[in-house]
């Protein structure tokens, strides 16, 4: 009997619990009215008198141990509850952090950068607040040149020499002023024009400028480069170059890509021709090279400029350019992308 009680003492010492119910069951088993302790006490009268002393000692030991255990377990459970109340359940998985989506302009810009970087173009940038020299004069557009009217400019009222750049061609000038050929650079960025805002045009939009200057650069190099670009960007390599005019290039051309006439949207977008205008380009005018400190007798180059917004509208079949700057998350969340 004494051995059984000693075994219980060991059991009591080793017992642990994580809930109130477990502690209560434990308490009832040992300390309850019909619990083991009372049963052992009831046995006392049947114990041989020479063992009574030791028997009494072990059941008292069992009683103290069991009581202490119950109190200790209750206390630790309570302090845990306080802990949980303060910080919540620390083992719970965290709330997911909602991931944003990249803006369609950024997606298209990154794609363009990637395509040109594969053929050795780097990325350059210039300021959006520009001076007359970099935006116009150096690009063969002296004061009073009629072509300045092609681009409705936002001037700073107190200083007409300072303006919001109307195109990223200004970065060409800055880049050539600071770097010697060979030059292969693309310059993405925001540009501004004083135009009425509608579904088709905005007073600010985005362009990518391209510039290649080296010895013996020819119009054939330009065409090859653009063909590579359109096939990588749109999966379409049929292009045509229409003669055009830009003051900073000679000869100049407008680039159309053959989009096809498969769907109704193709018909609408291309006005039934299948051709879509995507950029302007040309051979850098010798005057521009000279203005930027590059000798046109040694070097030649080509340049091109395209609108990023327009390409984004095309790629994603967006019908209103204003949605690109309204910051409506219902619109923006539709552009999940790794770019
Ligand atoms: N800067 C022109 C524009 O804003 C686009 C352009 C045309 C850029 C021909 C060029 C170019 O570099 O060669 O419409």
Tab-separated table of C-alpha atoms and ligand atoms in Angstrom:
chain	number	residue	atom	x	y	z
A	1	UNK	CA	0.000	0.000	0.000
A	2	UNK	CA	2.733	2.407	0.993
A	3	UNK	CA	4.501	1.645	-2.325
A	4	UNK	CA	1.301	2.464	-4.293
A	5	UNK	CA	1.046	5.825	-2.535
A	6	UNK	CA	4.737	6.546	-3.271
A	7	UNK	CA	4.074	5.783	-6.979
A	8	UNK	CA	1.255	8.330	-6.896
A	9	UNK	CA	3.591	10.919	-5.390
A	10	UNK	CA	5.923	10.452	-8.376
A	11	UNK	CA	2.985	10.676	-10.795
A	12	UNK	CA	1.749	13.862	-9.145
A	13	UNK	CA	5.204	15.400	-9.394
A	14	UNK	CA	5.465	14.636	-13.088
A	15	UNK	CA	1.983	15.759	-14.005
A	16	UNK	CA	1.540	18.743	-16.366
A	17	UNK	CA	-1.573	20.307	-17.858
A	18	UNK	CA	-2.396	22.885	-20.500
A	19	UNK	CA	-6.074	23.493	-19.780
A	20	UNK	CA	-8.320	24.287	-16.829
A	21	UNK	CA	-10.275	21.070	-17.445
A	22	UNK	CA	-7.181	18.899	-17.128
A	23	UNK	CA	-6.246	20.555	-13.831
A	24	UNK	CA	-9.779	20.115	-12.491
A	25	UNK	CA	-9.817	16.400	-13.415
A	26	UNK	CA	-6.479	15.977	-11.716
A	27	UNK	CA	-7.794	17.756	-8.595
A	28	UNK	CA	-10.922	15.560	-8.463
A	29	UNK	CA	-8.865	12.370	-8.899
A	30	UNK	CA	-6.638	13.127	-5.924
A	31	UNK	CA	-8.330	15.726	-3.751
A	32	UNK	CA	-12.048	15.266	-4.541
A	33	UNK	CA	-14.542	13.907	-2.027
A	34	UNK	CA	-14.368	10.431	-3.525
A	35	UNK	CA	-10.766	10.988	-4.583
A	36	UNK	CA	-7.741	8.802	-3.954
A	37	UNK	CA	-6.589	10.716	-0.884
A	38	UNK	CA	-9.855	10.179	0.966
A	39	UNK	CA	-9.746	6.515	-0.032
A	40	UNK	CA	-6.205	6.222	1.353
A	41	UNK	CA	-7.270	8.012	4.567
A	42	UNK	CA	-10.208	5.597	4.911
A	43	UNK	CA	-7.743	2.695	4.696
A	44	UNK	CA	-5.785	4.095	7.668
A	45	UNK	CA	-7.774	2.049	10.170
A	46	UNK	CA	-6.884	-1.199	8.404
A	47	UNK	CA	-3.149	-0.500	8.354
A	48	UNK	CA	-1.027	-2.598	10.699
A	49	UNK	CA	-0.124	-0.549	13.738
A	50	UNK	CA	3.665	-0.788	13.148
A	51	UNK	CA	3.156	0.768	9.694
A	52	UNK	CA	0.671	3.458	10.714
A	53	UNK	CA	3.371	6.105	11.216
A	54	UNK	CA	4.965	5.719	7.797
A	55	UNK	CA	1.531	5.355	6.149
A	56	UNK	CA	0.416	8.624	7.731
A	57	UNK	CA	3.554	10.388	6.520
A	58	UNK	CA	3.217	9.294	2.871
A	59	UNK	CA	-0.469	10.179	2.536
A	60	UNK	CA	0.230	13.617	4.025
A	61	UNK	CA	3.076	13.993	1.534
A	62	UNK	CA	0.754	13.008	-1.307
A	63	UNK	CA	-1.821	15.552	-0.112
A	64	UNK	CA	0.671	18.458	0.007
A	65	UNK	CA	2.219	17.548	-3.325
A	66	UNK	CA	-1.199	17.266	-5.027
A	67	UNK	CA	-2.432	20.553	-3.523
A	68	UNK	CA	0.767	22.376	-4.457
A	69	UNK	CA	0.617	20.977	-7.968
A	70	UNK	CA	-2.938	22.132	-8.533
A	71	UNK	CA	-2.089	25.639	-7.301
A	72	UNK	CA	1.099	25.874	-9.375
A	73	UNK	CA	-0.624	24.703	-12.554
A	74	UNK	CA	-3.523	27.104	-12.079
A	75	UNK	CA	-1.149	29.981	-11.562
A	76	UNK	CA	0.945	29.273	-14.652
A	77	UNK	CA	-2.154	28.841	-16.801
A	78	UNK	CA	-3.476	32.163	-15.590
A	79	UNK	CA	-0.272	34.018	-16.358
A	80	UNK	CA	-0.344	32.461	-19.838
A	81	UNK	CA	-3.845	33.773	-20.366
A	82	UNK	CA	-2.741	37.282	-19.491
A	83	UNK	CA	0.109	36.926	-21.972
A	84	UNK	CA	-2.262	35.787	-24.707
A	85	UNK	CA	-4.626	38.670	-24.018
A	86	UNK	CA	-1.870	41.206	-24.466
A	87	UNK	CA	-0.206	39.944	-27.634
A	88	UNK	CA	-2.772	37.576	-29.141
A	89	UNK	CA	-1.910	33.988	-29.980
A	90	UNK	CA	1.738	34.205	-30.936
A	91	UNK	CA	1.654	30.839	-32.707
A	92	UNK	CA	-0.979	31.960	-35.235
A	93	UNK	CA	0.213	32.496	-38.836
A	94	UNK	CA	0.490	36.198	-39.681
A	95	UNK	CA	-1.995	38.127	-41.789
A	96	UNK	CA	-0.988	38.075	-45.464
A	97	UNK	CA	0.452	41.371	-46.723
A	98	UNK	CA	-1.434	42.323	-49.896
A	99	UNK	CA	0.945	42.630	-52.846
A	100	UNK	CA	0.554	45.616	-55.128
A	101	UNK	CA	0.632	45.552	-58.914
A	102	UNK	CA	3.108	47.406	-61.057
A	103	UNK	CA	1.708	50.298	-63.084
A	104	UNK	CA	1.164	49.458	-66.794
A	105	UNK	CA	3.471	52.354	-67.751
A	106	UNK	CA	6.242	50.835	-65.626
A	107	UNK	CA	5.631	47.360	-67.048
A	108	UNK	CA	5.953	48.591	-70.638
A	109	UNK	CA	8.923	50.815	-69.766
A	110	UNK	CA	10.741	47.886	-68.149
A	111	UNK	CA	10.054	45.689	-71.162
A	112	UNK	CA	11.486	48.325	-73.501
A	113	UNK	CA	14.572	48.734	-71.293
A	114	UNK	CA	15.066	44.973	-71.226
A	115	UNK	CA	14.802	44.625	-75.007
A	116	UNK	CA	17.330	47.380	-75.716
A	117	UNK	CA	19.696	46.380	-72.933
A	118	UNK	CA	20.081	43.009	-74.656
A	119	UNK	CA	21.703	44.771	-77.614
A	120	UNK	CA	24.008	46.956	-75.552
A	121	UNK	CA	21.928	50.071	-74.792
A	122	UNK	CA	22.215	51.603	-71.347
A	123	UNK	CA	19.595	53.737	-69.579
A	124	UNK	CA	20.029	57.460	-69.070
A	125	UNK	CA	17.819	60.105	-67.549
A	126	UNK	CA	17.497	63.861	-67.535
A	127	UNK	CA	15.485	66.510	-65.687
A	128	UNK	CA	11.793	67.141	-66.343
A	129	UNK	CA	12.308	70.853	-65.759
A	130	UNK	CA	14.530	71.749	-68.688
A	131	UNK	CA	16.110	74.793	-70.302
A	132	UNK	CA	15.536	76.061	-73.805
A	133	UNK	CA	18.933	74.868	-75.020
A	134	UNK	CA	18.437	71.182	-74.215
A	135	UNK	CA	14.786	70.976	-75.202
A	136	UNK	CA	14.931	73.095	-78.376
A	137	UNK	CA	17.993	75.038	-79.485
A	138	UNK	CA	20.585	72.267	-79.377
A	139	UNK	CA	18.125	70.032	-81.207
A	140	UNK	CA	18.231	72.314	-84.227
A	141	UNK	CA	15.163	74.258	-83.150
A	142	UNK	CA	16.427	77.838	-82.738
A	143	UNK	CA	14.171	80.577	-81.403
A	144	UNK	CA	11.308	81.459	-83.783
A	145	UNK	CA	11.727	78.130	-85.601
A	146	UNK	CA	8.207	77.228	-86.787
A	147	UNK	CA	8.622	73.613	-85.638
A	148	UNK	CA	8.540	74.783	-82.021
A	149	UNK	CA	4.800	75.180	-82.496
A	150	UNK	CA	4.514	71.418	-83.041
A	151	UNK	CA	4.920	71.002	-79.309
A	152	UNK	CA	2.712	73.145	-77.098
A	153	UNK	CA	5.081	74.006	-74.319
A	154	UNK	CA	4.545	74.802	-70.643
A	155	UNK	CA	6.919	77.668	-69.855
A	156	UNK	CA	7.792	78.989	-66.439
A	157	UNK	CA	6.045	82.367	-66.500
A	158	UNK	CA	8.807	84.398	-64.897
A	159	UNK	CA	11.586	82.839	-66.988
A	160	UNK	CA	10.800	81.692	-70.534
A	161	UNK	CA	14.191	79.992	-70.708
A	162	UNK	CA	12.902	77.360	-68.254
A	163	UNK	CA	10.187	74.927	-69.317
A	164	UNK	CA	8.725	71.479	-68.740
A	165	UNK	CA	10.409	69.264	-71.314
A	166	UNK	CA	8.153	68.466	-74.246
A	167	UNK	CA	10.085	65.355	-75.252
A	168	UNK	CA	12.850	63.091	-74.006
A	169	UNK	CA	15.043	64.199	-76.928
A	170	UNK	CA	16.494	66.694	-74.435
A	171	UNK	CA	18.275	63.769	-72.768
A	172	UNK	CA	20.060	63.018	-76.079
A	173	UNK	CA	21.673	66.416	-75.871
A	174	UNK	CA	22.670	66.034	-72.213
A	175	UNK	CA	24.058	62.561	-72.869
A	176	UNK	CA	26.133	63.621	-75.876
A	177	UNK	CA	27.459	66.628	-73.986
A	178	UNK	CA	28.733	64.364	-71.258
A	179	UNK	CA	29.759	61.183	-73.105
A	180	UNK	CA	31.971	60.411	-76.080
A	181	UNK	CA	30.966	57.900	-78.789
A	182	UNK	CA	30.345	55.022	-79.032
A	183	UNK	CA	26.967	55.927	-77.519
A	184	UNK	CA	24.081	53.506	-77.145
A	185	UNK	CA	21.493	54.801	-74.732
A	186	UNK	CA	17.780	54.865	-74.131
A	187	UNK	CA	16.134	57.524	-72.011
A	188	UNK	CA	12.693	56.862	-70.579
A	189	UNK	CA	10.811	59.619	-68.798
A	190	UNK	CA	7.812	61.871	-68.384
A	191	UNK	CA	7.120	64.748	-70.749
A	192	UNK	CA	4.613	67.604	-70.725
A	193	UNK	CA	2.557	69.388	-73.356
A	194	UNK	CA	-0.066	72.062	-73.075
A	195	UNK	CA	-2.837	70.011	-74.618
A	196	UNK	CA	-6.502	69.592	-73.764
A	197	UNK	CA	-7.055	66.440	-71.709
A	198	UNK	CA	-9.246	63.847	-73.413
A	199	UNK	CA	-9.500	60.062	-73.785
A	200	UNK	CA	-6.763	60.234	-76.441
A	201	UNK	CA	-4.348	62.857	-75.142
A	202	UNK	CA	-3.051	64.203	-71.853
A	203	UNK	CA	-0.969	67.146	-70.720
A	204	UNK	CA	1.696	64.747	-69.474
A	205	UNK	CA	2.763	61.386	-70.816
A	206	UNK	CA	5.861	59.220	-71.179
A	207	UNK	CA	8.437	58.641	-73.870
A	208	UNK	CA	11.514	56.548	-74.499
A	209	UNK	CA	14.257	58.161	-76.497
A	210	UNK	CA	16.907	56.064	-78.228
A	211	UNK	CA	20.323	57.256	-79.391
A	212	UNK	CA	23.133	55.426	-81.186
A	213	UNK	CA	26.273	57.335	-82.193
A	214	UNK	CA	29.450	55.777	-83.543
A	215	UNK	CA	31.584	55.653	-86.697
A	216	UNK	CA	29.721	54.476	-89.812
A	217	UNK	CA	26.243	54.221	-88.311
A	218	UNK	CA	23.781	53.957	-91.174
A	219	UNK	CA	20.063	54.095	-91.839
A	220	UNK	CA	20.177	50.301	-92.340
A	221	UNK	CA	21.388	49.927	-88.723
A	222	UNK	CA	18.414	52.009	-87.611
A	223	UNK	CA	15.951	49.870	-89.506
A	224	UNK	CA	17.474	46.612	-88.202
A	225	UNK	CA	17.357	47.886	-84.624
A	226	UNK	CA	13.718	48.916	-84.907
A	227	UNK	CA	12.759	45.639	-86.544
A	228	UNK	CA	14.426	43.761	-83.683
A	229	UNK	CA	12.514	45.941	-81.226
A	230	UNK	CA	9.064	45.463	-82.763
A	231	UNK	CA	9.471	41.722	-83.059
A	232	UNK	CA	10.596	41.432	-79.420
A	233	UNK	CA	7.972	43.858	-78.127
A	234	UNK	CA	4.927	42.945	-80.180
A	235	UNK	CA	5.918	39.678	-81.849
A	236	UNK	CA	5.637	41.563	-85.159
A	237	UNK	CA	8.644	42.257	-87.359
A	238	UNK	CA	6.972	43.748	-90.424
A	239	UNK	CA	7.605	47.487	-90.286
A	240	UNK	CA	7.639	50.362	-92.727
A	241	UNK	CA	9.387	53.707	-92.557
A	242	UNK	CA	7.476	56.679	-93.936
A	243	UNK	CA	9.411	59.860	-94.774
A	244	UNK	CA	8.681	62.542	-92.202
A	245	UNK	CA	10.187	65.665	-90.684
A	246	UNK	CA	11.892	66.306	-87.352
A	247	UNK	CA	14.321	69.223	-86.968
A	248	UNK	CA	16.849	67.043	-85.123
A	249	UNK	CA	17.084	64.229	-87.680
A	250	UNK	CA	17.866	64.129	-91.372
A	251	UNK	CA	16.483	62.070	-93.010
A	252	UNK	CA	13.521	61.533	-90.681
A	253	UNK	CA	10.865	58.870	-90.711
A	254	UNK	CA	7.769	57.684	-88.961
A	255	UNK	CA	7.700	53.987	-88.076
A	256	UNK	CA	4.604	51.878	-88.650
A	257	UNK	CA	4.330	48.285	-87.505
A	258	UNK	CA	2.076	45.850	-89.344
A	259	UNK	CA	-0.402	44.913	-86.657
A	260	UNK	CA	-2.664	42.786	-88.840
A	261	UNK	CA	-6.376	42.806	-89.446
A	262	UNK	CA	-7.494	39.709	-87.607
A	263	UNK	CA	-9.911	41.088	-85.055
A	264	UNK	CA	-12.434	43.855	-84.973
A	265	UNK	CA	-10.125	45.813	-82.612
A	266	UNK	CA	-7.301	45.478	-85.167
A	267	UNK	CA	-9.586	47.109	-87.739
A	268	UNK	CA	-10.540	49.883	-85.338
A	269	UNK	CA	-6.999	50.588	-84.102
A	270	UNK	CA	-5.465	50.647	-87.552
A	271	UNK	CA	-8.399	52.398	-89.234
A	272	UNK	CA	-8.746	49.405	-91.512
A	273	UNK	CA	-5.170	49.576	-92.847
A	274	UNK	CA	-3.486	47.000	-90.589
A	275	UNK	CA	-0.644	49.511	-89.989
A	276	UNK	CA	-0.013	51.264	-86.715
A	277	UNK	CA	2.281	54.243	-86.157
A	278	UNK	CA	4.531	53.645	-83.165
A	279	UNK	CA	7.435	56.104	-83.251
A	280	UNK	CA	9.503	58.788	-84.946
A	281	UNK	CA	13.126	58.281	-85.917
A	282	UNK	CA	15.955	59.374	-88.157
A	283	UNK	CA	19.675	59.995	-88.591
A	284	UNK	CA	20.906	62.536	-86.042
A	285	UNK	CA	21.275	65.885	-87.845
A	286	UNK	CA	24.975	66.891	-88.119
A	287	UNK	CA	24.080	70.224	-86.526
A	288	UNK	CA	22.852	68.433	-83.404
A	289	UNK	CA	26.074	66.420	-83.141
A	290	UNK	CA	28.047	69.650	-83.524
A	291	UNK	CA	25.936	71.419	-80.877
A	292	UNK	CA	26.790	68.618	-78.464
A	293	UNK	CA	30.513	68.596	-79.136
A	294	UNK	CA	30.659	65.576	-81.441
A	295	UNK	CA	32.413	65.858	-84.809
A	296	UNK	CA	29.890	64.971	-87.560
A	297	UNK	CA	32.737	64.347	-90.017
A	298	UNK	CA	33.855	61.385	-87.895
A	299	UNK	CA	30.648	60.183	-86.300
A	300	UNK	CA	27.092	59.563	-87.373
A	301	UNK	CA	24.115	58.311	-85.435
A	302	UNK	CA	20.463	57.450	-85.367
A	303	UNK	CA	17.748	58.394	-82.902
A	304	UNK	CA	14.169	57.439	-82.240
A	305	UNK	CA	11.393	58.413	-79.871
A	306	UNK	CA	8.236	56.600	-78.888
A	307	UNK	CA	5.328	57.118	-76.517
A	308	UNK	CA	5.114	54.614	-73.663
A	309	UNK	CA	1.497	55.417	-72.807
A	310	UNK	CA	0.415	54.759	-76.361
A	311	UNK	CA	2.118	51.364	-76.351
A	312	UNK	CA	0.544	50.507	-72.980
A	313	UNK	CA	-2.887	51.422	-74.350
A	314	UNK	CA	-2.221	49.186	-77.337
A	315	UNK	CA	-0.835	46.232	-75.396
A	316	UNK	CA	-3.640	46.200	-72.837
A	317	UNK	CA	-6.451	47.440	-75.111
A	318	UNK	CA	-7.138	50.407	-72.828
A	319	UNK	CA	-9.471	52.921	-74.425
A	320	UNK	CA	-8.905	55.993	-72.238
A	321	UNK	CA	-5.439	57.443	-71.517
A	322	UNK	CA	-6.798	59.222	-68.424
A	323	UNK	CA	-7.146	55.899	-66.560
A	324	UNK	CA	-3.323	55.760	-66.501
A	325	UNK	CA	-3.114	58.704	-64.127
A	326	UNK	CA	-6.284	58.386	-62.057
A	327	UNK	CA	-4.792	55.920	-59.549
A	328	UNK	CA	-7.969	53.864	-59.315
A	329	UNK	CA	-6.900	50.632	-57.603
A	330	UNK	CA	-9.684	48.701	-59.377
A	331	UNK	CA	-7.916	49.563	-62.625
A	332	UNK	CA	-4.355	49.183	-61.337
A	333	UNK	CA	-4.944	45.806	-59.672
A	334	UNK	CA	-5.536	44.246	-63.072
A	335	UNK	CA	-1.847	44.496	-63.980
A	336	UNK	CA	-0.097	41.678	-62.166
A	337	UNK	CA	3.291	41.241	-63.706
A	338	UNK	CA	6.827	40.120	-63.072
A	339	UNK	CA	8.207	43.133	-64.970
B	1	LIG	N1	10.916	63.989	-79.997
B	1	LIG	C1	9.901	63.522	-80.903
B	1	LIG	C2	8.546	63.813	-80.330
B	1	LIG	O1	8.442	64.158	-79.212
B	1	LIG	C3	10.033	62.049	-81.138
B	1	LIG	C4	11.263	61.726	-81.901
B	1	LIG	C5	11.254	61.676	-83.264
B	1	LIG	C6	12.450	61.492	-81.242
B	1	LIG	C7	12.370	61.366	-83.998
B	1	LIG	C8	13.596	61.215	-81.957
B	1	LIG	C9	13.530	61.152	-83.351
B	1	LIG	O2	14.754	60.956	-81.379
B	1	LIG	O3	14.660	60.839	-84.034
B	1	LIG	O4	7.577	63.667	-81.033
